[in-house]
XYZ file of C-alpha atoms in Angstrom:
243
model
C -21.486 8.721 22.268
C -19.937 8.913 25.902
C -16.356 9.036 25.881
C -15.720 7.356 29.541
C -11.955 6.000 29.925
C -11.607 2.236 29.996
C -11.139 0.093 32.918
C -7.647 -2.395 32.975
C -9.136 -4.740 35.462
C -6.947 -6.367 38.469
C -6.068 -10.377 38.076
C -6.982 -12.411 41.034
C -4.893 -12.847 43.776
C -2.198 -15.107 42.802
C -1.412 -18.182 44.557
C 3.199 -17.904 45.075
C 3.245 -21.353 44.964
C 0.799 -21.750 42.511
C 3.690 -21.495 39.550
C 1.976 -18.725 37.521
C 3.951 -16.268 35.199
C 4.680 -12.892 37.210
C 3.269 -9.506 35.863
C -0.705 -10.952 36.181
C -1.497 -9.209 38.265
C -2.119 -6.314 36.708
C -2.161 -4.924 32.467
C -0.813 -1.837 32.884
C -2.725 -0.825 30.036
C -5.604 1.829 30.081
C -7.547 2.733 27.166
C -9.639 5.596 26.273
C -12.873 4.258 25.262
C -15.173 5.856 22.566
C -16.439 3.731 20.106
C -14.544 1.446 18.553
C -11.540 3.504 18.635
C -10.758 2.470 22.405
C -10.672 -1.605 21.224
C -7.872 -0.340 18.728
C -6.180 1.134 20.595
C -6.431 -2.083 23.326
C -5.955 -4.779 20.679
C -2.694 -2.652 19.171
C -0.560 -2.003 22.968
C -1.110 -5.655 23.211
C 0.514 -6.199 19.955
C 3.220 -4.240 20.587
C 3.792 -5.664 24.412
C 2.518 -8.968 24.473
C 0.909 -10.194 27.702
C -1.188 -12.703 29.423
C -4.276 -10.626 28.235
C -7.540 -10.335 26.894
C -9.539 -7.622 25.867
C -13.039 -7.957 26.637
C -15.693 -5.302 25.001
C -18.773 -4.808 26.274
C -21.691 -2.701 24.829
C -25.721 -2.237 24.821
C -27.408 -5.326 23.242
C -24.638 -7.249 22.417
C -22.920 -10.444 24.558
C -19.402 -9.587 25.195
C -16.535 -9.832 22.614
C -13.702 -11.664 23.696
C -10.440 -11.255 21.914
C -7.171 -12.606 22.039
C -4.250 -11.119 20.115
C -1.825 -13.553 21.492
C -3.735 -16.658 19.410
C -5.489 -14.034 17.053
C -9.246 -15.202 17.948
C -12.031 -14.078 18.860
C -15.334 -15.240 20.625
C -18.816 -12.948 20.147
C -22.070 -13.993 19.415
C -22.410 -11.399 17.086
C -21.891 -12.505 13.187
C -19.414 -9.525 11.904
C -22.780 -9.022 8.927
C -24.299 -7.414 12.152
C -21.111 -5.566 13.152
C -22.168 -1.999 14.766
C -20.026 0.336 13.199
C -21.515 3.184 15.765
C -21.156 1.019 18.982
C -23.321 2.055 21.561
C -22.324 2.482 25.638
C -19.368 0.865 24.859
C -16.728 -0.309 27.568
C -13.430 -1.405 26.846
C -11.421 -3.861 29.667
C -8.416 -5.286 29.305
C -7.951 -8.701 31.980
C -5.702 -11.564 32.821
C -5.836 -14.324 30.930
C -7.650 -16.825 33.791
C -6.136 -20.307 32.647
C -9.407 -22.443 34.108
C -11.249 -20.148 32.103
C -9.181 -20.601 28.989
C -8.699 -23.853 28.799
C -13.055 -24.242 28.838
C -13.314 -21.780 25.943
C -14.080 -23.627 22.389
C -12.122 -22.610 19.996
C -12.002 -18.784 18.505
C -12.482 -17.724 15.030
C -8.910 -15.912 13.150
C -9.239 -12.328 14.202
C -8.295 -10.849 10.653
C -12.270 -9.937 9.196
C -13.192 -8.518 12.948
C -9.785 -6.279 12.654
C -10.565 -5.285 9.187
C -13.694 -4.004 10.641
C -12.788 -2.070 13.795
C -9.445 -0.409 11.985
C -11.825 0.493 9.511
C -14.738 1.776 11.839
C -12.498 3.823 14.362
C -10.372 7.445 14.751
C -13.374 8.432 12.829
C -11.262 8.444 9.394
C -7.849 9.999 10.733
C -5.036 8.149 10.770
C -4.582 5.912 14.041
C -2.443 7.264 16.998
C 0.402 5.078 16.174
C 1.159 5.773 12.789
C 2.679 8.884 11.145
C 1.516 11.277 8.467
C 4.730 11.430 6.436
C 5.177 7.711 6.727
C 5.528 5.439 3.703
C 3.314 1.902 4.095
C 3.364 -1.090 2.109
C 2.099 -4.918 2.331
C 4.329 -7.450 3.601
C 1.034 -9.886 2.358
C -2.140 -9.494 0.532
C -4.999 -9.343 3.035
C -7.328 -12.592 2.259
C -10.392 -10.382 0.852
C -12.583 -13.251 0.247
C -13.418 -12.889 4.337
C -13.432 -9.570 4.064
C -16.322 -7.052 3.244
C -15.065 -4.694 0.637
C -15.134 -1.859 -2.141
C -13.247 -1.200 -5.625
C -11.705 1.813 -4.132
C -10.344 -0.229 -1.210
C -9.065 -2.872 -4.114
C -7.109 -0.578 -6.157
C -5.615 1.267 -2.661
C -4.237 -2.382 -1.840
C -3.050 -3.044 -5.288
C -1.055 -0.127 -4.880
C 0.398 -0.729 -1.228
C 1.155 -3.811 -2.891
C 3.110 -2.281 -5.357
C 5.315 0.105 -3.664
C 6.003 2.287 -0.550
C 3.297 5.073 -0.135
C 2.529 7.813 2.315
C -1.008 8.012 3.081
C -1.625 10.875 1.265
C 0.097 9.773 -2.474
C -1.843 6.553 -1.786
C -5.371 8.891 -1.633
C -4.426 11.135 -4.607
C -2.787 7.974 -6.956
C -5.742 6.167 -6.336
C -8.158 9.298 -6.422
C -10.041 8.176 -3.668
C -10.869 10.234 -0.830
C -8.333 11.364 1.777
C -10.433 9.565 5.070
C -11.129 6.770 2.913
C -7.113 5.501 2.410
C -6.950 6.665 6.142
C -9.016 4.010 7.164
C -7.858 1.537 4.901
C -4.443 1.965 6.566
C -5.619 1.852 10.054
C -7.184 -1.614 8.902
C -3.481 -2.881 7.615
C -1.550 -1.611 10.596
C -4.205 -3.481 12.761
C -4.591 -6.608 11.253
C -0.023 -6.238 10.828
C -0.077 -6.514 7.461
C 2.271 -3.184 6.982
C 5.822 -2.396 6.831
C 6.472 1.253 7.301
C 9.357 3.536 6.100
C 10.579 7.130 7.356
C 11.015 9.537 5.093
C 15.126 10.004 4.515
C 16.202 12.983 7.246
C 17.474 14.675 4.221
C 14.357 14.933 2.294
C 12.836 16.268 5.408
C 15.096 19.013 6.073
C 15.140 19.967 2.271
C 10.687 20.492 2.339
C 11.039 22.455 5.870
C 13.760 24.568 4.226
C 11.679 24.719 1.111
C 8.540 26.403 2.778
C 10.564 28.283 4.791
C 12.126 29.873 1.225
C 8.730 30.090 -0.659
C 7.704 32.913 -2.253
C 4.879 34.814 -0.147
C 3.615 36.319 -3.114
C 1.639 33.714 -4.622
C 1.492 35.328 -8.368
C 5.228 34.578 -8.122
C 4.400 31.139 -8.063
C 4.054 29.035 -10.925
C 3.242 25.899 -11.627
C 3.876 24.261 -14.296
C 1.236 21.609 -16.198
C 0.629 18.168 -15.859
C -0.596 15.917 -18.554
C -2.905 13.663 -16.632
C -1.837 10.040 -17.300
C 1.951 11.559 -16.831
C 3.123 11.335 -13.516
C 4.338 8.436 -11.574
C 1.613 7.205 -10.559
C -0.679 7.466 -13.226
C 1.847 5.202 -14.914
C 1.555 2.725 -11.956
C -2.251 2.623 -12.528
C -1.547 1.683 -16.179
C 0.846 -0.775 -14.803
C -1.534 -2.194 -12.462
C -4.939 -2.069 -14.850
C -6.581 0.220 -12.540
């Protein structure tokens, strides 16, 4: 896997009487590229600041993907039952919309199963660069998983997001699924923005720092005490949810 930074390539010289939008003339946006981590990365900046963009992905024996966030399609040759989840020699660019170009393409197919896949296939299970550890996440809208390859596990981690506000980590240990595993699931969400996300209270923050800080060293001084295992509050939200 070569880890070679991504190209944001330069729109063509713009006609000033021509009446096209300023800022085309250039993205702004460069993207490591290293599997499909860099097209996260790409597809999510354009998300956040919308432009006149596409991100085009190129990689060894496979036509280009072409997508674009701003009308959530996509255009590849390749049917997403033949996704490569270990792209090879791939390159990441984002362009300039070119309107002649544009307004020849056919239509694209919704962007939602190809996002499940990359968000799911990149940062190599840890959580994506935009979202934070002690963050809680929930669904503003249940992802549409008859388009969408799936697992159980991945089922009753949504169920749960559903549900209520979770940090990454409660989600992995209510669900007991694997830490990486609700990782990527999340990555998947935040791509395909189907997320809302929560700080924890500045409060509750200060009160675990000044907890650790005030823990006994000794750890025979520290007890803890039982759990019954269908006690806590989530086990009770797995009854609640049939899980």
């Amino acid at each position: 896997m070569t880890f070679e930074p991504a190209r944001t390539a330069p729109a063509a010289p713009q006609d000033p009487h021509a009446g096209s939008a300023p800022g085309l003339e250039t993205t702004g946006i460069t993207v490591p590229s290293f599997g499909w981590t860099g097209v996260a990365i790409a597809l999510h900046r354009l998300q956040q600041q919308p432009t006149a963009s596409i991100v085009v992905v190129r990689q060894a024996d496979h036509l280009p993907l072409v997508v674009d966030v701003e009308t959530n399609s996509y255009w590849w040759d390749t049917p997403l039952t033949a996704f490569p989840a270990e792209p090879v020699d791939i390159d990441v660019v984002v362009e300039a919309k070119d309107p002649a170009v544009e307004a020849s393409r056919a239509p694209g197919t919704d962007l939602d199963a190809l996002l499940w896949l990359i968000g799911n296939n990149s940062f190599l299970g840890e959580l994506a660069w935009w979202l934070q550890r002690d963050d809680r996440y929930k669904l503003v809208r249940w992802p549409n998983f008859t388009m969408l390859a799936h697992t159980p596990e991945q089922m009753r981690m949504t169920a749960m997001l559903g549900y209520t506000f979770l940090p990454v980590s409660e989600l992995a240990n209510a669900s007991e699924s694997d830490p990486s595993e609700a990782r990527r699931l999340v990555n998947a969400f935040s791509l395909m923005r189907l997320l809302r996300a929560e700080s924890p209270e500045p409060a509750a923050v200060a009160a675990t720092a000044v907890g650790s800080a005030t823990a006994p060293s000794d750890p025979a001084a520290v007890r803890v005490a039982p759990q019954p295992r269908r006690g806590g509050l989530f086990s009770r939200l797995r009854d609640r949810l049939g899980l």
